[in-house]
Amino acid sequence: MNKDDNILGREDISKLLLNFAIPSIFALIISSLYNIVDQIFIGNSVGMLGNAATNVAFPLTTICTAIALLCGIGAAANFNISLGRGDKNSAKHYIRNAISFSIIAGLIFIIITQVFMGDLLKLFGATDEIMTYAIQYVSITSYGFIFLILVNVGSTLIRADGSPKFSMYCMVVGCILNVVLDPIFIFIFNMGMAGAALATVIGQFVSLIMVVIYFKKDFKSIDLENKFFEFKLDKIADIAKLGAASGFNQVAILFVQVLMNNFYRHFGALSEYGSNIPLAAVGIVMKVNMIFFCVNIGLSQGLQPISSFNYGAKKYDRVIEVYKKAAKYAILVSTISFVIFQIFPRQILNLFGGGSPLYYEFGVKLFRIMLFFTFINGLQPVTMGFLTSIGLAKKGILISLLRQVILLVPFAFIFANIFGIKGLLFAAPTADFITAICTVIIAKDVLQKLRDMSRKMI
């Protein structure tokens, strides 16, 4: 396909963005539902301690996501930029090296988790009451880590290849299977945490089969020649460079998850709530928030192939247009999410099983305070993805680290030590507000430079 004939460079931007973003949004939501569905069934069978256990196990999933985004987003950006320049040979190598690196990283992570499982879960905030449930869950889900990584990398590359709907189907089929198997394993076979874990791994494996079939039979932008494995350090370095912002964002999220879990455990123990109530509630809030956040991440992923291709083809007006449209959609979705979180926190908590009056008191406060600036949070992932897609990975990393590490961690430490567990709730919205201001400043500067580059092309 000639680069001038590629739809990414000629079709209406709004149509392209929706065509690429909507399947990506659904795929991400479905992916999040793996953990959400597990937690709902666990909460209604095992109870609050089961929910707390999935929370302290969740950082392991975050690590898998970090690896997948590093490889997938980095390879997809390089792939589409290469296609925009008409360099199909380089595009081919980026696909192969992303697959190889993902497999190696996945296998190493499985080994690390199996060997150091107890130590990792304790590090992530597990209490003695939670540990048994967490080990039951992770001892099975860890074997599916390589499936999870490859499915996410593969779906990102399938979307970059111009097949966003099939990318979505890969995720949907696995999640539906998980939803069907969860109640069978948990309630009928009475497997508890182990049943939820097994259902998750089976769903991920089926999704991976669909990814493999696409790569072998349907990849269309280039001919992979049925060669899917390659290890070239220069290509892997290029992938890591453009995938770093997304990967580091997940690492930062991991760091914050671990630190905040330990903060909630420590300062919760000093309050009337105890340790387990905050750990259970914060796990629910973070995962529910992630469903809505998936829409904005999906917009970020949807704009990636469009902005990367047009940047490579030097069509800067189209690059600017796709960002502005994605940012508007992100603000709209974030505002709707804000309203839901403020009005219906108790109803959301009820989905995950019951609890004591103190549990509901803390959970409602957590939703309303921690997620107060949700209505402006959508700009961060969209801007970060946009910057990465046009090769400005360092700026993307800055936005990521600003919220997750540079601001949130110090605010959490200061507020918690002054005001206790209730003060801890105000750290996230404070960091969100400052990050949003900085994100707008960075985005305006980049857009102005793109406008200047566009004028020089005339």
PDB file of C-alpha atoms in Angstrom, residues 23 39 41 45 82 119 144 159 169 177 209 217 225-226 233 248 271 286 302 306 322 347 353 383 385 406 411 433:
ATOM      1  CA  PRO A  23     -12.957  -0.461  19.674  1.00  0.00           C
ATOM      2  CA  GLN A  39     -13.786  -8.798  42.583  1.00  0.00           C
ATOM      3  CA  PHE A  41     -17.921 -12.483  42.565  1.00  0.00           C
ATOM      4  CA  SER A  45     -18.687 -15.152  48.081  1.00  0.00           C
ATOM      5  CA  SER A  82       7.642   3.967   9.519  1.00  0.00           C
ATOM      6  CA  ASP A 119       7.441 -11.328  49.878  1.00  0.00           C
ATOM      7  CA  GLY A 144      -1.357 -16.335  32.866  1.00  0.00           C
ATOM      8  CA  ARG A 159      -5.105  -1.838  16.007  1.00  0.00           C
ATOM      9  CA  TYR A 169     -12.935  -8.842  19.686  1.00  0.00           C
ATOM     10  CA  LEU A 177     -15.557 -16.459  28.889  1.00  0.00           C
ATOM     11  CA  ILE A 209      -5.238 -17.709  20.418  1.00  0.00           C
ATOM     12  CA  LYS A 217      -3.272 -15.065   8.551  1.00  0.00           C
ATOM     13  CA  GLU A 225       6.501 -13.720   6.063  1.00  0.00           C
ATOM     14  CA  ASN A 226       5.442 -15.928   9.009  1.00  0.00           C
ATOM     15  CA  LEU A 233      18.915  -4.243  20.216  1.00  0.00           C
ATOM     16  CA  PHE A 248       6.733   4.371  33.073  1.00  0.00           C
ATOM     17  CA  SER A 271      -8.019   4.932  63.098  1.00  0.00           C
ATOM     18  CA  MET A 286      -9.329   2.343  41.929  1.00  0.00           C
ATOM     19  CA  GLY A 302      -7.133   5.593  19.125  1.00  0.00           C
ATOM     20  CA  ILE A 306      -3.492   8.567  13.205  1.00  0.00           C
ATOM     21  CA  VAL A 322      -6.739  14.673  16.075  1.00  0.00           C
ATOM     22  CA  GLN A 347     -24.584   2.027  45.111  1.00  0.00           C
ATOM     23  CA  GLY A 353     -20.758  -7.111  48.495  1.00  0.00           C
ATOM     24  CA  THR A 383      -1.825  14.213  26.072  1.00  0.00           C
ATOM     25  CA  GLY A 385      -0.338   9.261  24.366  1.00  0.00           C
ATOM     26  CA  ILE A 406       6.541  13.924  42.095  1.00  0.00           C
ATOM     27  CA  PHE A 411       1.211  15.067  49.411  1.00  0.00           C
ATOM     28  CA  PHE A 433      -5.344  19.571  39.869  1.00  0.00           C
TER      29      PHE A 433
END
